[in-house]
mmCIF file of C-alpha atoms and ligand atoms in Angstrom:
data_model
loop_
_atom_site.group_PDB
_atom_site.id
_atom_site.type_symbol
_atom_site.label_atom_id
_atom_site.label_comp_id
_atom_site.label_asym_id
_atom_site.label_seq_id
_atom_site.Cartn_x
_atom_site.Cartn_y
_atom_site.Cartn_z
ATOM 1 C CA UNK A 22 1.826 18.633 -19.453
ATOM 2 C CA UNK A 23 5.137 16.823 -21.038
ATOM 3 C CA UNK A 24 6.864 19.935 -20.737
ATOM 4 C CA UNK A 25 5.551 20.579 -16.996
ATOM 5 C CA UNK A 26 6.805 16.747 -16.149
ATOM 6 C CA UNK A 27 9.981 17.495 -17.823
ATOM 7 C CA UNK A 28 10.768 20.918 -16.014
ATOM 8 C CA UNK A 29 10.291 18.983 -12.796
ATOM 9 C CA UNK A 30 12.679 16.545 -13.923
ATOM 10 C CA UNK A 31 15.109 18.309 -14.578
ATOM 11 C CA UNK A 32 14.773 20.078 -11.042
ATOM 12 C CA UNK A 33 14.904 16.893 -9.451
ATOM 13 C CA UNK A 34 17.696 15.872 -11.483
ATOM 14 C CA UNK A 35 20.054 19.501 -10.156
ATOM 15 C CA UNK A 36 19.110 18.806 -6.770
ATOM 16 C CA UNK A 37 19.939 15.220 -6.861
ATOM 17 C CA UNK A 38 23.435 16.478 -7.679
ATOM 18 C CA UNK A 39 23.605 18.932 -5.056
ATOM 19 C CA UNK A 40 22.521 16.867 -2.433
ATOM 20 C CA UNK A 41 24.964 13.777 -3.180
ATOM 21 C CA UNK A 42 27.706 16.555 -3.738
ATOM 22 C CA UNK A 43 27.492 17.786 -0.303
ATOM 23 C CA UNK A 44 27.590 14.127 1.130
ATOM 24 C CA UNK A 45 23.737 13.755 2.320
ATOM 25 C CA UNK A 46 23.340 10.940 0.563
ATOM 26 C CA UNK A 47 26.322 8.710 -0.845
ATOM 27 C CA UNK A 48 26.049 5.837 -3.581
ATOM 28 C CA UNK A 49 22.578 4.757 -4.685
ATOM 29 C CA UNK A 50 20.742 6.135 -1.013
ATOM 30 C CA UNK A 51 17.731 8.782 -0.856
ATOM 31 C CA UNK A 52 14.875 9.600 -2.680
ATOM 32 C CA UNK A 53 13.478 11.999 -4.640
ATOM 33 C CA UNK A 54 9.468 13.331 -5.023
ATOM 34 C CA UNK A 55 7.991 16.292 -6.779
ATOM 35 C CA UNK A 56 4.131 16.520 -6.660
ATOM 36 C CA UNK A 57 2.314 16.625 -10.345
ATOM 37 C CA UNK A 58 -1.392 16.954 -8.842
ATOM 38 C CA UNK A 59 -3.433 15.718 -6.511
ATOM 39 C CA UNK A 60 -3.112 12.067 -7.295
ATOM 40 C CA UNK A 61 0.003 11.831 -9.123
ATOM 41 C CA UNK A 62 3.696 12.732 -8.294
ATOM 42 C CA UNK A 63 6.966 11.859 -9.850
ATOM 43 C CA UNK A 64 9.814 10.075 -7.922
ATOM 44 C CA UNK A 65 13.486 8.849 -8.622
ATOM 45 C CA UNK A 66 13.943 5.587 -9.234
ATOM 46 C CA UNK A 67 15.057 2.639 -7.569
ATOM 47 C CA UNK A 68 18.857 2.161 -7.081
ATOM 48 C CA UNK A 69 19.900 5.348 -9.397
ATOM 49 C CA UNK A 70 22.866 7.429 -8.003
ATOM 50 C CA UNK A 71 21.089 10.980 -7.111
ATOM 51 C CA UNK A 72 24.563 12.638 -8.370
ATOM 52 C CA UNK A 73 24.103 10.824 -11.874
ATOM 53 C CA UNK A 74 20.692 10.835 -13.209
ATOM 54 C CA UNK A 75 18.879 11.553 -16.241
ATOM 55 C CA UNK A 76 15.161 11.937 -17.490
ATOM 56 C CA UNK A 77 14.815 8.260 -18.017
ATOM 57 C CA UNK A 78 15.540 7.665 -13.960
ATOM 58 C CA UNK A 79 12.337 9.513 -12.555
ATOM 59 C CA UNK A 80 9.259 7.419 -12.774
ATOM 60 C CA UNK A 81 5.547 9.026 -12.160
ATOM 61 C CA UNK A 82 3.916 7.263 -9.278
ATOM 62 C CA UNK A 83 -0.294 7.445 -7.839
ATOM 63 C CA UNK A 84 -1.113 8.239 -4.639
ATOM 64 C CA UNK A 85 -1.559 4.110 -4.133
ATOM 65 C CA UNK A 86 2.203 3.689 -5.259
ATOM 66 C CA UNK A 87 1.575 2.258 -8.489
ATOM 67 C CA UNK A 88 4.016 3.116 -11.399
ATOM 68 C CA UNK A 89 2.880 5.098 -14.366
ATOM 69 C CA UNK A 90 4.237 6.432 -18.072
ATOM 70 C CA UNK A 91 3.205 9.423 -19.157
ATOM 71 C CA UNK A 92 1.744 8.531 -22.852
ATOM 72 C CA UNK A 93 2.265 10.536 -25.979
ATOM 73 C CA UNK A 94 -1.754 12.110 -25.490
ATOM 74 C CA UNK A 95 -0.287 13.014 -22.303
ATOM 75 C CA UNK A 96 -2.615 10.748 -20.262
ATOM 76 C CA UNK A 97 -1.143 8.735 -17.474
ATOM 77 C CA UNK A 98 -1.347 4.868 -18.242
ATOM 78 C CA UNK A 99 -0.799 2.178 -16.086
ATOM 79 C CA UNK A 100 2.764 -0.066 -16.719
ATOM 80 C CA UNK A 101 2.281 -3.986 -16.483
ATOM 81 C CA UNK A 102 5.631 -4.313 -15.010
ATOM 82 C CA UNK A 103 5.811 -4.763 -11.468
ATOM 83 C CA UNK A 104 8.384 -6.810 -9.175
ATOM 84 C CA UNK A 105 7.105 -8.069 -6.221
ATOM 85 C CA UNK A 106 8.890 -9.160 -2.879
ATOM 86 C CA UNK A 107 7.969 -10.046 1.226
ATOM 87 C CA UNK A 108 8.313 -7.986 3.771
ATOM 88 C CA UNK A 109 7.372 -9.806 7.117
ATOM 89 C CA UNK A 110 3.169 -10.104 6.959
ATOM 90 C CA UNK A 111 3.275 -7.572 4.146
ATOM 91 C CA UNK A 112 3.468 -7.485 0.488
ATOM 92 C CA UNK A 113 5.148 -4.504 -1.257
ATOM 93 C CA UNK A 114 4.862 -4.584 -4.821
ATOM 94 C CA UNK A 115 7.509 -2.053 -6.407
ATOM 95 C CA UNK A 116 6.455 -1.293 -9.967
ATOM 96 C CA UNK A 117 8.583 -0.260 -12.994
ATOM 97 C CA UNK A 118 8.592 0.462 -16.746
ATOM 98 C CA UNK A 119 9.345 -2.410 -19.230
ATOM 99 C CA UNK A 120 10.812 -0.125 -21.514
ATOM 100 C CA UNK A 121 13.267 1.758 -19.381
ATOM 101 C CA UNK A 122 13.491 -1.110 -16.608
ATOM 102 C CA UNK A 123 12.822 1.585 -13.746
ATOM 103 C CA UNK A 124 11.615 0.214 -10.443
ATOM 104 C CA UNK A 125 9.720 2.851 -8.364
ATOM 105 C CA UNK A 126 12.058 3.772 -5.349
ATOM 106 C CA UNK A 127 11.603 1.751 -2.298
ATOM 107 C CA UNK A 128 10.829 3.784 -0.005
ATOM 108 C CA UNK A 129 7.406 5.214 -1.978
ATOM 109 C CA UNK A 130 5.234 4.450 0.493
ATOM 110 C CA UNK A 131 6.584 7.126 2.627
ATOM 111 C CA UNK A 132 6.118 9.582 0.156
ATOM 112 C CA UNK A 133 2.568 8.725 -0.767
ATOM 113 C CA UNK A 134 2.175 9.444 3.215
ATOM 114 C CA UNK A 135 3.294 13.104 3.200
ATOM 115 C CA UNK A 136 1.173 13.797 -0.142
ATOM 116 C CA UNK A 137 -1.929 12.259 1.474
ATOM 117 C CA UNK A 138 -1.759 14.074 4.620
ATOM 118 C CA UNK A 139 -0.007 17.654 3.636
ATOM 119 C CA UNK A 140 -2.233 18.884 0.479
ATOM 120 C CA UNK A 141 0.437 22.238 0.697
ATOM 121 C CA UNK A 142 3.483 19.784 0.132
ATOM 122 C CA UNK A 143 4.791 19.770 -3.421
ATOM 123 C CA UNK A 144 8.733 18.230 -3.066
ATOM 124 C CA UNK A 145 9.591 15.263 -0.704
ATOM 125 C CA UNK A 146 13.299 14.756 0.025
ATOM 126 C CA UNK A 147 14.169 11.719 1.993
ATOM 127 C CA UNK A 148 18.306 11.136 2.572
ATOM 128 C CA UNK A 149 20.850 10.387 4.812
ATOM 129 C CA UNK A 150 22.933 12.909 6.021
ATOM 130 C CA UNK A 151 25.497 11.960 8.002
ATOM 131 C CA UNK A 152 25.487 14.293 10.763
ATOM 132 C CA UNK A 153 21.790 13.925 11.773
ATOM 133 C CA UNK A 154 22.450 10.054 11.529
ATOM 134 C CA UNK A 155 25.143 10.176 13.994
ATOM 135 C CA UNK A 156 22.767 12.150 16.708
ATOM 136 C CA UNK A 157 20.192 9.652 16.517
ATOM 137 C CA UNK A 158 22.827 7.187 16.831
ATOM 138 C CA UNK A 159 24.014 8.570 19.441
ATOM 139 C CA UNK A 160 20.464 9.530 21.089
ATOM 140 C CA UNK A 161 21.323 13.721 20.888
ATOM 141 C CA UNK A 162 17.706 14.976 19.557
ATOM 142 C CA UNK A 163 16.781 17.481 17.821
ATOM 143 C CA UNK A 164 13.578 18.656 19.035
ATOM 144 C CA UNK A 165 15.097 20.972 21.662
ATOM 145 C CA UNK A 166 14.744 24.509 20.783
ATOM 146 C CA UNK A 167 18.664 25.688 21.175
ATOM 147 C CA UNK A 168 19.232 27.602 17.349
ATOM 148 C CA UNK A 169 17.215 30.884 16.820
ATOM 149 C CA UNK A 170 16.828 30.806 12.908
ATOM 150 C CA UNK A 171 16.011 27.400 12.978
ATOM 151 C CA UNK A 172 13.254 27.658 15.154
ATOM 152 C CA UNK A 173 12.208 30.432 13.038
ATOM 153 C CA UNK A 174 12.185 28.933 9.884
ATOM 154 C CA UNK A 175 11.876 25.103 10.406
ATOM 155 C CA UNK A 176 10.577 24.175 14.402
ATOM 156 C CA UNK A 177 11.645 20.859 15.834
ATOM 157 C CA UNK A 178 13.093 18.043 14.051
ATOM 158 C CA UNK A 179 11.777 14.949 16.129
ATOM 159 C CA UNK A 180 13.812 11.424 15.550
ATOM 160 C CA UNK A 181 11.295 8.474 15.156
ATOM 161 C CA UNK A 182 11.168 5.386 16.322
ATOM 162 C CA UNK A 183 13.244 2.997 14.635
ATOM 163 C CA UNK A 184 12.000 0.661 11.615
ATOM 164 C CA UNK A 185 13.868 -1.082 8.944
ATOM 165 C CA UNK A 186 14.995 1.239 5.553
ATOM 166 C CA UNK A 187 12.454 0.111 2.351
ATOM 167 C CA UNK A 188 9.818 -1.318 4.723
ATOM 168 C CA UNK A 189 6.104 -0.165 4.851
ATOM 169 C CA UNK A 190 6.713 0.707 8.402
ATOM 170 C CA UNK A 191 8.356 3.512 7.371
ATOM 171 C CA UNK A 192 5.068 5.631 6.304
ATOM 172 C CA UNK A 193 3.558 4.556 9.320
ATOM 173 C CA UNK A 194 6.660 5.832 11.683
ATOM 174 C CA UNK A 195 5.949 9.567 10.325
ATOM 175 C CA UNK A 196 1.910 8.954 10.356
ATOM 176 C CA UNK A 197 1.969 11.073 13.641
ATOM 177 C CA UNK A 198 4.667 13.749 13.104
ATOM 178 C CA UNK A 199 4.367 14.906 9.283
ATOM 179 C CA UNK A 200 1.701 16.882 9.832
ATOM 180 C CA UNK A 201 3.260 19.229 12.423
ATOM 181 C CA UNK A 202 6.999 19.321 10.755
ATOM 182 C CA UNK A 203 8.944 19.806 7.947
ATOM 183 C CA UNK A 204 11.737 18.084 8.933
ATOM 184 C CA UNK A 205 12.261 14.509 10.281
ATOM 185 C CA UNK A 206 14.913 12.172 11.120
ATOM 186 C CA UNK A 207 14.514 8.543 10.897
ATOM 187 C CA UNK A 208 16.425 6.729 13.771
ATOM 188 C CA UNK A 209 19.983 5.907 12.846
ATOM 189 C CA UNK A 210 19.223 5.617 9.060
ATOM 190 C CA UNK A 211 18.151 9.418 7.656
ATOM 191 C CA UNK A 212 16.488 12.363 7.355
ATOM 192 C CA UNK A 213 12.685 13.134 5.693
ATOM 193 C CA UNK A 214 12.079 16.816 4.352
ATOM 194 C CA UNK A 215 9.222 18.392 2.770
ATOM 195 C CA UNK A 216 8.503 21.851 0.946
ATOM 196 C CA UNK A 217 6.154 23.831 -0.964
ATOM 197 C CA UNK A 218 8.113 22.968 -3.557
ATOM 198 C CA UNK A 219 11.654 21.234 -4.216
ATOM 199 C CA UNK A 220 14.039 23.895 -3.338
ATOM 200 C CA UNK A 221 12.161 24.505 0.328
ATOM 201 C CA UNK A 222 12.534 20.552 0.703
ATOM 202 C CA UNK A 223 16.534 20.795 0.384
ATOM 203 C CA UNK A 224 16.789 23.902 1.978
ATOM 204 C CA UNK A 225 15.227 21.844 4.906
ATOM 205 C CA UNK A 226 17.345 19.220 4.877
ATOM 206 C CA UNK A 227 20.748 21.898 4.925
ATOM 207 C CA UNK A 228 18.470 23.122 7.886
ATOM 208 C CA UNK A 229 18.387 19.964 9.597
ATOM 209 C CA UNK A 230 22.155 18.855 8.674
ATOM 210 C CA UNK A 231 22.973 22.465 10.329
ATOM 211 C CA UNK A 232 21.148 21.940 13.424
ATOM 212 C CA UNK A 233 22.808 18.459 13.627
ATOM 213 C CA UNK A 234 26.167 19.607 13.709
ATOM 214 C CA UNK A 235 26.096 22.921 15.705
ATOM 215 C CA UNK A 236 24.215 20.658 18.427
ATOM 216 C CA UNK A 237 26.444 17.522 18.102
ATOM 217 C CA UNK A 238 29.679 19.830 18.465
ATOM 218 C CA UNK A 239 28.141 21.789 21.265
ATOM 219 C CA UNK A 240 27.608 18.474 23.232
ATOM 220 C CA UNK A 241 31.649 17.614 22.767
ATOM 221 C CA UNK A 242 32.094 21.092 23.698
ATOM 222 C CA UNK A 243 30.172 21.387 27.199
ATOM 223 C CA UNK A 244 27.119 22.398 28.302
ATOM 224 C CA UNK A 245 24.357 23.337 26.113
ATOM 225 C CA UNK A 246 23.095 27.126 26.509
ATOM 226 C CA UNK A 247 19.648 26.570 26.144
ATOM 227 C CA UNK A 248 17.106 29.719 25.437
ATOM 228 C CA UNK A 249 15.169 31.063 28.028
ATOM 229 C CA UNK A 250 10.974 31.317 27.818
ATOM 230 C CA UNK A 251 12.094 35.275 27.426
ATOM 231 C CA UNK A 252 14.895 34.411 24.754
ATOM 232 C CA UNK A 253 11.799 32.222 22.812
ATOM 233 C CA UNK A 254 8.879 34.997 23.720
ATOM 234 C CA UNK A 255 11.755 37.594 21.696
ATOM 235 C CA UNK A 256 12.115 34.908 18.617
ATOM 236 C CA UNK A 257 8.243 34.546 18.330
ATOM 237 C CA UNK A 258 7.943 38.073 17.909
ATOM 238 C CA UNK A 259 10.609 38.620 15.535
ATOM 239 C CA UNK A 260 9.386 35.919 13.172
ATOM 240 C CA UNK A 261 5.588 37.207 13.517
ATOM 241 C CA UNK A 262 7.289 40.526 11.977
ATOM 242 C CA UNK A 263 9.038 39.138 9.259
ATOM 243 C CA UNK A 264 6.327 36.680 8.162
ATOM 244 C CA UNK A 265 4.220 40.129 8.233
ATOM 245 C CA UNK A 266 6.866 42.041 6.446
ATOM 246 C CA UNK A 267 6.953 39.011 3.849
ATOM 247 C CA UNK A 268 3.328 39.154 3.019
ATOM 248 C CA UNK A 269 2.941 42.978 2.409
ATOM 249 C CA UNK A 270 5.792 42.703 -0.132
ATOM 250 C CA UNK A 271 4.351 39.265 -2.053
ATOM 251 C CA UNK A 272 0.559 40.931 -2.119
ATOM 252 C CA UNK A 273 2.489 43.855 -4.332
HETATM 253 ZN ZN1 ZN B 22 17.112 5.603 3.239
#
């Protein structure tokens, strides 16, 4: 098991890097998840720069959001640490380690949401790239269908409506869309991507970025070309065949 968590670690760790070396997340922003089973995941901590991190910065989290250490029997044990605050009517409680001084990352509760509701989701990514930001800021959505291989591999990216970063409303802003996409933006503060496992979950959010700044260029541009019900009928059919193709080879 120590050797499973630590594999996923260091996953999390390499694509921490990559994403704050392409600029979708800068400073100490975004969060982290890889699923561990089906009551447990493990999660970046709380104000650690996703470029710089190290074992000690990914805590393992329940299903409820409390904080766990992974003991030397390999059991999961509850920490005693915990650091409260208000929020409004409602009480978060963000738990850490004593020994490490981790706090679980603020925004946990939306990941807890996606593992509850998507059993086949094993990597939560949640940043804030820049270009997907600016559409929402500037109300350009996403949800059109206007790029062909991004309606073939991802669908729509709907915007939600807005709520403040690190609240609980956060969970309940993608209650209604997670189980239908892959790919969400969070109005005018980032982006929420999910996978079968981690490398799906970035490749998501380069989708999303993508999509963001073909269709916020195309809108300085002019006009945008949308596809016709023919155009879409013709990309249906083309990904039907390749998710066919795809299946024959993985049953060899
Ligand atoms: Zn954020």
């Amino acid at each position: 098991m120590k050797s499973k968590i630590n594999a996923h670690k260091a996953d999390i760790i390499a694509i921490g890097k990559r994403i704050y070396e392409q600029r979708l997340i800068i400073a100490t922003g975004g969060n982290i998840s890889v699923r561990l089973d089906n009551s447990h995941f493990l999660i970046t901590a709380s104000g650690m720069c996703k470029g710089l991190m190290n074992y000690d910065d990914i805590v393992i989290c329940d299903f409820n959001g409390k904080h766990y250490i992974a003991n030397d029997s390999l059991k999961y044990e509850k920490t005693s640490y915990c650091h409260s605050r208000e929020s409004g009517n409602d009480s978060t409680v963000f738990q850490g380690d004593t020994k490490n001084n981790r706090l679980v990352s603020s925004e946990v509760y939306l990941h807890t949401t996606v593992y509850k509701m998507r059993p086949d989701v094993h990597a939560v990514i949640h940043a804030h790239p820049p270009m997907a930001v600016a559409c929402s800021l500037a109300d350009i959505r996403l949800d059109d269908p206007l790029l062909p291989e991004i309606i073939m591999t991802l669908g729509k990216i709907p915007t939600t409506a807005f709520v403040a970063p690190s609240s609980p409303e956060s969970a309940a802003v993608i209650r209604d869309l997670i189980p239908y996409h892959n790919a969400i933006i969070l109005d005018r503060h980032g982006s929420v991507t999910v996978g079968k496992d981690i490398r799906e979950a970035f490749y998501n959010l380069e989708r999303l970025e993508f999509t963001a700044q073909v269709v916020y260029n195309a809108n300085l541009a002019g006009d945008l070309k949308r596809l016709s019900s023919d155009e879409l009928f013709r990309i249906e059919e083309s990904a039907q065949r390749y998710k066919a193709a795809l299946s024959e080879v993985n049953k060899k």
